[in-house]
Coordinates of C-alpha atoms and ligand atoms in Angstrom, one line a residue:
X11 CA 0.2 -0.1 0.1
X12 CA 1.3 3.6 -0.7
X13 CA 0.1 6.5 0.8
X14 CA -0.9 9.9 -0.7
X15 CA 0.8 12.3 0.6
X16 CA -0.7 15.3 -1.3
X17 CA -3.2 15.5 -3.8
X18 CA -4.7 18.5 -5.6
X19 CA -6.2 19.2 -9.0
X20 CA -3.7 21.4 -11.5
X21 CA -6.1 21.6 -14.3
X22 CA -9.6 20.8 -15.4
X23 CA -9.6 16.8 -14.8
X24 CA -5.8 16.7 -14.0
X25 CA -4.6 16.0 -10.7
X26 CA -1.0 16.1 -9.3
X27 CA -0.4 13.4 -6.8
X28 CA 2.6 13.1 -4.4
X29 CA 2.9 9.7 -3.1
X30 CA 5.0 8.0 -0.5
X31 CA 7.4 5.3 -2.4
X32 CA 10.6 5.5 -1.2
X33 CA 12.2 2.7 -3.3
X34 CA 10.7 4.0 -6.6
X35 CA 12.1 7.6 -5.5
X36 CA 15.5 6.4 -5.0
X37 CA 15.9 4.6 -8.1
X38 CA 13.7 6.8 -10.8
X39 CA 15.6 9.0 -13.4
X40 CA 13.5 11.0 -16.0
X41 CA 11.6 9.4 -18.7
X42 CA 10.4 6.2 -16.5
X43 CA 7.3 5.5 -15.2
X44 CA 5.2 3.4 -12.8
X45 CA 2.3 0.6 -13.4
X46 CA -0.2 0.9 -10.5
X47 CA -3.2 -0.4 -9.4
X48 CA -5.6 1.7 -7.6
X49 CA -7.7 -1.1 -5.6
X50 CA -6.6 -4.8 -5.4
X51 CA -8.9 -5.9 -8.1
X52 CA -8.4 -2.9 -10.3
X53 CA -6.5 -2.7 -13.8
X54 CA -3.1 -1.9 -14.2
X55 CA -2.1 1.5 -15.8
X56 CA 1.0 3.3 -16.6
X57 CA 2.0 7.0 -15.0
X58 CA 4.9 9.0 -15.7
X59 CA 6.9 10.1 -12.8
X60 CA 7.0 13.3 -13.0
X61 CA 9.2 14.0 -10.2
X62 CA 11.0 12.3 -7.2
X63 CA 12.4 13.0 -3.8
X64 CA 15.0 10.3 -2.6
X65 CA 15.2 12.6 0.6
X66 CA 11.4 12.0 1.7
X67 CA 11.0 9.0 -0.3
X68 CA 7.9 10.9 -2.7
X69 CA 7.2 10.4 -6.1
X70 CA 4.9 13.1 -7.9
X71 CA 2.6 11.9 -10.4
X72 CA -0.3 13.8 -12.8
X73 CA -3.1 12.1 -13.8
X74 CA -5.7 13.3 -16.5
X75 CA -9.0 11.7 -15.7
X76 CA -9.8 10.1 -19.0
X77 CA -11.4 6.4 -18.1
X78 CA -12.3 4.3 -15.1
X79 CA -9.2 3.5 -13.4
X80 CA -8.0 7.5 -14.2
X81 CA -11.1 8.7 -12.5
X82 CA -11.2 6.5 -9.5
X83 CA -7.5 7.4 -8.8
X84 CA -8.4 11.2 -8.8
X85 CA -11.1 10.8 -6.2
X86 CA -8.7 9.7 -3.5
X87 CA -7.5 12.4 -1.1
X88 CA -4.5 12.8 0.9
X89 CA -4.1 9.7 3.6
X90 CA -5.9 7.4 1.2
X91 CA -3.7 4.6 0.0
X92 CA -2.9 3.4 -3.8
X93 CA -2.9 -0.7 -3.4
X94 CA 0.3 -1.5 -5.7
X95 CA 3.0 0.5 -7.8
X96 CA 5.6 -1.2 -9.9
X97 CA 8.9 0.8 -11.0
X98 CA 10.6 2.8 -11.9
X99 CA 9.8 1.2 -15.3
X100 CA 11.3 1.6 -18.8
X101 CA 14.5 3.4 -20.3
X102 CA 15.8 6.4 -19.0
X103 CA 15.7 9.6 -21.1
X104 CA 19.3 10.1 -22.9
X105 CA 20.4 13.3 -21.4
X106 CA 23.0 14.4 -23.4
X107 CA 24.9 17.7 -23.8
X108 CA 22.7 19.2 -26.7
X109 CA 23.6 22.9 -26.3
X110 CA 20.2 23.8 -26.8
X111 CA 16.6 21.5 -26.4
X112 CA 13.3 21.8 -27.7
X113 CA 10.6 19.9 -25.1
X114 CA 7.4 19.9 -26.8
X115 CA 4.2 18.7 -24.1
X116 CA 1.0 18.7 -25.5
X117 CA -2.1 18.4 -22.8
X118 CA -1.3 15.7 -20.6
X119 CA 2.1 15.5 -22.1
X120 CA 3.4 18.3 -20.5
X121 CA 3.9 16.0 -17.2
X122 CA 5.8 13.8 -19.3
X123 CA 7.8 16.3 -20.9
X124 CA 8.5 18.0 -17.7
X125 CA 10.9 15.6 -16.0
X126 CA 12.6 15.6 -19.6
X127 CA 13.3 19.3 -19.4
X128 CA 14.3 19.5 -16.1
X129 CA 17.2 16.9 -16.5
X130 CA 18.2 18.7 -19.5
X131 CA 18.5 21.7 -17.6
X132 CA 20.4 20.3 -14.8
X133 CA 22.9 19.0 -17.4
X134 CA 23.5 22.4 -18.4
X135 CA 21.6 22.4 -21.9
X136 CA 19.6 25.7 -22.5
X137 CA 15.8 24.6 -22.8
X138 CA 12.8 26.0 -24.7
X139 CA 9.7 24.4 -23.5
X140 CA 6.6 24.7 -26.1
X141 CA 3.4 24.0 -23.8
X142 CA 0.3 23.2 -25.4
X143 CA -3.4 23.0 -24.5
X144 CA -7.1 23.6 -25.1
X145 CA -7.0 27.1 -23.1
X146 CA -5.3 28.8 -20.4
X147 CA -7.0 26.8 -17.7
X148 CA -5.7 23.7 -19.2
X149 CA -2.1 24.5 -18.9
X150 CA 0.0 23.3 -15.8
X151 CA 3.8 23.5 -14.6
X152 CA 4.4 26.6 -16.9
X153 CA 5.4 28.4 -13.3
X154 CA 7.8 25.5 -12.6
X155 CA 9.5 25.2 -15.7
X156 CA 10.2 28.9 -15.9
X157 CA 11.7 29.1 -12.2
X158 CA 13.8 25.9 -13.5
X159 CA 15.3 28.0 -15.9
X160 CA 13.3 26.9 -19.0
X161 CA 12.3 29.4 -21.9
X162 CA 8.5 28.9 -22.0
X163 CA 6.4 29.4 -24.9
X164 CA 2.6 28.2 -24.2
X165 CA 0.0 28.0 -26.8
X166 CA -3.8 27.7 -26.7
X167 CA -6.2 26.6 -28.9
X168 CA -8.5 29.0 -28.0
X169 CA -5.5 32.0 -27.8
X170 CA -6.5 32.7 -24.4
X171 CA -2.9 32.4 -23.2
X172 CA 0.1 32.5 -25.3
X173 CA 0.6 31.8 -29.2
X174 CA -3.1 31.2 -30.5
X175 CA -2.1 27.9 -32.2
X176 CA -0.7 24.8 -32.1
X177 CA 2.7 23.7 -30.4
X178 CA 4.1 22.8 -34.1
X179 CA 2.8 26.3 -35.4
X180 CA 5.5 27.8 -32.4
X181 CA 8.0 25.0 -33.0
X182 CA 8.0 25.7 -37.0
X183 CA 8.3 29.6 -36.4
X184 CA 11.4 29.1 -34.0
X185 CA 13.1 26.7 -36.2
X186 CA 12.2 29.3 -39.2
X187 CA 13.6 32.1 -37.1
X188 CA 17.1 30.1 -37.2
X189 CA 16.8 28.0 -33.8
X190 CA 18.9 25.0 -33.7
X191 CA 18.4 22.8 -31.1
X192 CA 20.3 19.4 -31.0
X193 CA 17.3 17.7 -29.8
X194 CA 13.4 17.9 -29.8
X195 CA 11.5 15.9 -27.4
X196 CA 7.9 15.7 -27.8
X197 CA 5.1 14.0 -25.5
X198 CA 1.5 14.4 -25.8
X199 CA -1.0 12.9 -28.1
X200 CA -0.5 10.5 -31.0
X201 CA -1.3 13.1 -33.9
X202 CA 1.0 16.1 -32.0
X203 CA 4.1 13.9 -31.8
X204 CA 3.4 12.8 -35.4
X205 CA 3.1 16.6 -36.4
X206 CA 6.5 17.5 -34.6
X207 CA 8.2 14.6 -36.2
X208 CA 6.7 15.9 -39.6
X209 CA 8.2 19.2 -38.7
X210 CA 12.0 18.3 -38.0
X211 CA 12.3 15.4 -40.4
X212 CA 13.2 17.6 -43.2
X213 CA 15.5 19.9 -41.0
X214 CA 17.1 17.0 -40.2
X215 CA 16.8 17.6 -36.4
X216 CA 17.2 14.6 -33.7
X217 CA 13.5 14.2 -32.7
X218 CA 12.4 12.0 -29.4
X219 CA 8.9 10.9 -28.9
X220 CA 7.5 9.6 -25.6
X221 CA 5.0 6.9 -27.1
X222 CA 1.9 6.4 -25.0
X223 CA 0.6 2.7 -26.2
X224 CA -1.6 0.6 -24.2
X225 CA 0.4 -1.1 -21.4
X226 CA -0.5 -4.3 -19.1
X227 CA 2.0 -6.3 -17.5
X228 CA 5.1 -3.3 -18.1
X229 CA 7.7 -6.2 -18.3
X230 CA 7.9 -6.9 -22.2
X231 CA 6.1 -9.9 -21.5
X232 CA 2.4 -9.7 -22.7
X233 CA 2.8 -7.9 -26.1
X234 CA 0.3 -5.0 -25.1
X235 CA 2.6 -2.0 -25.8
X236 CA 3.7 -3.3 -29.3
X237 CA 5.1 -0.9 -31.2
X238 CA 6.8 -0.4 -35.1
X239 CA 10.2 1.6 -34.8
X240 CA 12.1 1.6 -38.4
X241 CA 10.1 -1.3 -39.4
X242 CA 11.1 -3.1 -36.2
X243 CA 9.2 -4.4 -33.7
X244 CA 9.5 -3.0 -30.1
X245 CA 8.2 -3.0 -26.7
X246 CA 7.5 0.4 -25.3
X247 CA 7.6 -0.7 -21.5
X248 CA 10.9 -2.1 -21.7
X249 CA 12.8 -0.6 -25.2
X250 CA 11.1 2.7 -24.6
X251 CA 9.1 4.5 -23.8
X252 CA 11.0 7.0 -25.9
X253 CA 11.9 6.5 -29.3
X254 CA 13.3 8.1 -32.6
X255 CA 10.1 10.0 -33.8
X256 CA 11.1 9.9 -37.2
X257 CA 11.2 6.1 -37.1
X258 CA 8.1 5.5 -35.5
X259 CA 4.7 4.1 -37.3
X260 CA 2.2 6.5 -35.4
X261 CA -0.5 5.2 -37.5
X262 CA -0.4 1.5 -35.9
X263 CA -0.2 3.2 -32.8
X264 CA -2.9 5.1 -33.1
X265 CA -5.2 1.9 -34.5
X266 CA -3.7 -0.1 -31.5
X267 CA -4.8 2.7 -29.0
X268 CA -8.2 2.5 -30.2
X269 CA -8.9 -1.0 -30.7
X270 CA -10.5 -1.3 -27.1
X271 CA -12.3 2.2 -27.2
X272 CA -15.7 0.8 -27.3
X273 CA -15.2 -1.6 -24.6
X274 CA -13.2 1.6 -22.4
X275 CA -16.2 3.6 -23.2
X276 CA -18.6 1.0 -21.8
X277 CA -16.9 0.6 -18.7
X278 CA -16.3 4.6 -18.3
X279 CA -20.2 5.0 -18.6
X280 CA -20.9 2.3 -16.3
X281 CA -18.6 4.1 -13.5
X282 CA -20.4 7.6 -14.6
X283 CA -23.8 5.9 -13.8
X284 CA -22.7 5.0 -10.2
X285 CA -23.3 7.4 -7.1
X286 CA -20.8 8.6 -4.6
X287 CA -22.0 5.9 -2.3
X288 CA -21.4 3.3 -5.0
X289 CA -18.0 4.5 -5.9
X290 CA -17.1 4.9 -2.4
X291 CA -17.7 1.4 -2.4
X292 CA -15.2 0.4 -4.8
X293 CA -12.6 2.5 -3.3
X294 CA -13.2 1.4 0.3
X295 CA -10.1 -0.8 0.3
X296 CA -7.8 2.1 -0.1
X297 CA -9.9 4.7 1.5
X298 CA -8.3 5.9 5.1
X299 CA -10.1 7.5 7.6
X300 CA -8.0 10.2 9.0
X301 CA -6.4 9.3 12.4
X302 CA -7.7 11.1 15.7
Ligands
FAD5 C1 4.6 5.3 -20.5 C2 3.2 5.9 -20.5 C3 3.0 7.2 -19.5 C4 1.6 7.4 -19.3 N1 1.8 8.4 -18.4 C5 0.9 9.3 -18.2 C6 0.4 10.4 -17.2 O1 1.6 10.6 -16.4 N2 -0.6 10.7 -16.4 C7 -1.9 10.5 -17.5 O2 -2.6 10.7 -17.0 N3 -1.6 9.4 -18.5 C8 -0.6 8.7 -18.7 N4 -0.4 7.7 -19.6 C9 -1.8 7.2 -20.1 C10 -2.5 6.6 -18.9 O3 -1.9 5.2 -18.8 C11 -4.2 6.1 -19.6 O4 -4.7 7.3 -19.7 C12 -4.7 5.0 -18.7 O5 -4.4 3.8 -18.8 C13 -6.1 5.4 -18.7 O6 -7.0 4.2 -18.3 P1 -8.4 4.4 -17.8 O7 -8.9 3.1 -17.4 O8 -8.3 5.6 -16.6 O9 -9.0 4.9 -19.3 P2 -9.7 3.7 -20.5 O10 -10.9 3.7 -20.5 O11 -9.0 2.6 -20.2 O12 -9.1 4.5 -21.8 C14 -9.3 5.8 -22.0 C15 -8.5 6.3 -22.7 O13 -7.0 6.1 -23.0 C16 -6.5 5.2 -23.5 N5 -6.0 4.1 -22.9 C17 -6.2 3.2 -22.3 N6 -5.1 2.7 -21.8 C18 -4.2 3.2 -21.7 C19 -2.5 2.8 -21.6 N7 -2.3 1.9 -20.6 N8 -1.7 3.6 -22.3 C20 -2.0 4.5 -22.8 N9 -3.5 5.0 -23.1 C21 -4.3 4.2 -22.8 C22 -7.6 4.5 -24.2 O14 -7.2 4.3 -25.7 C23 -8.5 5.5 -24.2 O15 -8.9 6.4 -25.5 C24 0.6 7.3 -19.8 C25 0.8 6.2 -20.6 C26 2.2 5.4 -21.1 C27 2.0 4.1 -21.8
FES6 S1 3.4 -3.5 -21.4 FE1 3.7 -5.9 -21.9 S2 5.1 -6.3 -22.9 FE2 4.9 -3.8 -22.3

C-alpha cells in the first residue's frame, strides 16, 4: 500500500498526486514510469513519474481522468492509499550535452515532458519548453518550468494564453527564425507527436517521442505495448517509452490505442452511472479515515 501525501487539481480533470514510494523515488530517472493498481482488483495503468524526492521518499504523478481507473484514482485524497505501484519502469531518457533542446508537451504530455526538461536543464542544456493546451486553464507546470530556467512558450487552441495555435506552429516558427536545437523531445497525443516529427524530419533535427501505447504487465511479456520503429517491432515498456520519432509508425500506434475504445467507453459509462456511495464502495479498500 502506498500512502498519498498530497493531492490537488492543477487543471480541469488533471490532478497532481504525491505518493510515499521510497524505493521508486531512490531509483527513478527522467523518462521512467510506474504501473499501478488503485484497488486490489483494479486494472494496471502506466503513469509517468513526473518528479521524485529520494530524501523524503516521494514520487509525484500527474493524472488526467480519461476513463475508469484514472477517474477512480483522481477521487483519492491525502491519506488514502494506492494498492500497488511497480517501478521505476522503462528506459531513462538519454540526457546529453545538446547545447540547446526543445521540449514539446501537449495536454497531459506536459507532465511527461516536464522531468525530461528538468534533467536537460540540470545537465547544462538551454531548454525551450513549448507547452500546448486547449485553453489557459488547461495549462499546468508553466511556472515550475520557468522557475527551473526553461524558456517557456505556451500555446492555446483558443488563444487565451500565449500563441493562438498549435505547438507545431510555435516549433516551426522557432526553427524558421534560425533556432538550431540539438534535440527535440515530444510528449502528448499521437497526432501531435507525429506532427512534431513531420516538422523536424525535413530539417534533419534529432527528435524523440515518448510513446503512450496500451500497457498491461510492463515487463515485455504480454505484447500489449507493441510498436513499430524503423520497421522493427519494439516493446515500449522495456525498449522505450522513448523512440526516434522519425522512425515511429504513428498510424499503427493510433490504431492499436483505439482497439478497445468501445469496451473502455462502456466501462467508463458504467462508472459514470454510479452514485457517490457506490464509488465509495469500490474505493473502500484504499480509503483511509483520518487518524483521530
Ligand atoms: C509510458 C506511459 C506513461 C503515461 N503517463 C501518464 C501520466 O503521467 N499521466 C496520465 O494521466 N496518463 C499517462 N499515461 C496514459 C494512461 O496510462 C492512460 O490514460 C490510462 O491507462 C487510461 O486508463 P483508464 O482506465 O482511466 O481509461 P480507459 O477507459 O482504459 O481509456 C481511456 C482512453 O485512454 C487510452 N488508454 C487506455 N489505456 C491506456 C494505456 N495503458 N496507455 C495509454 N493509453 C491508454 C484509451 O485508448 C482510451 O482512449 C501514460 C501512458 C503510458 C504508456
Ligand atoms: S506492457 Fe506488456 S509487453 Fe509491454
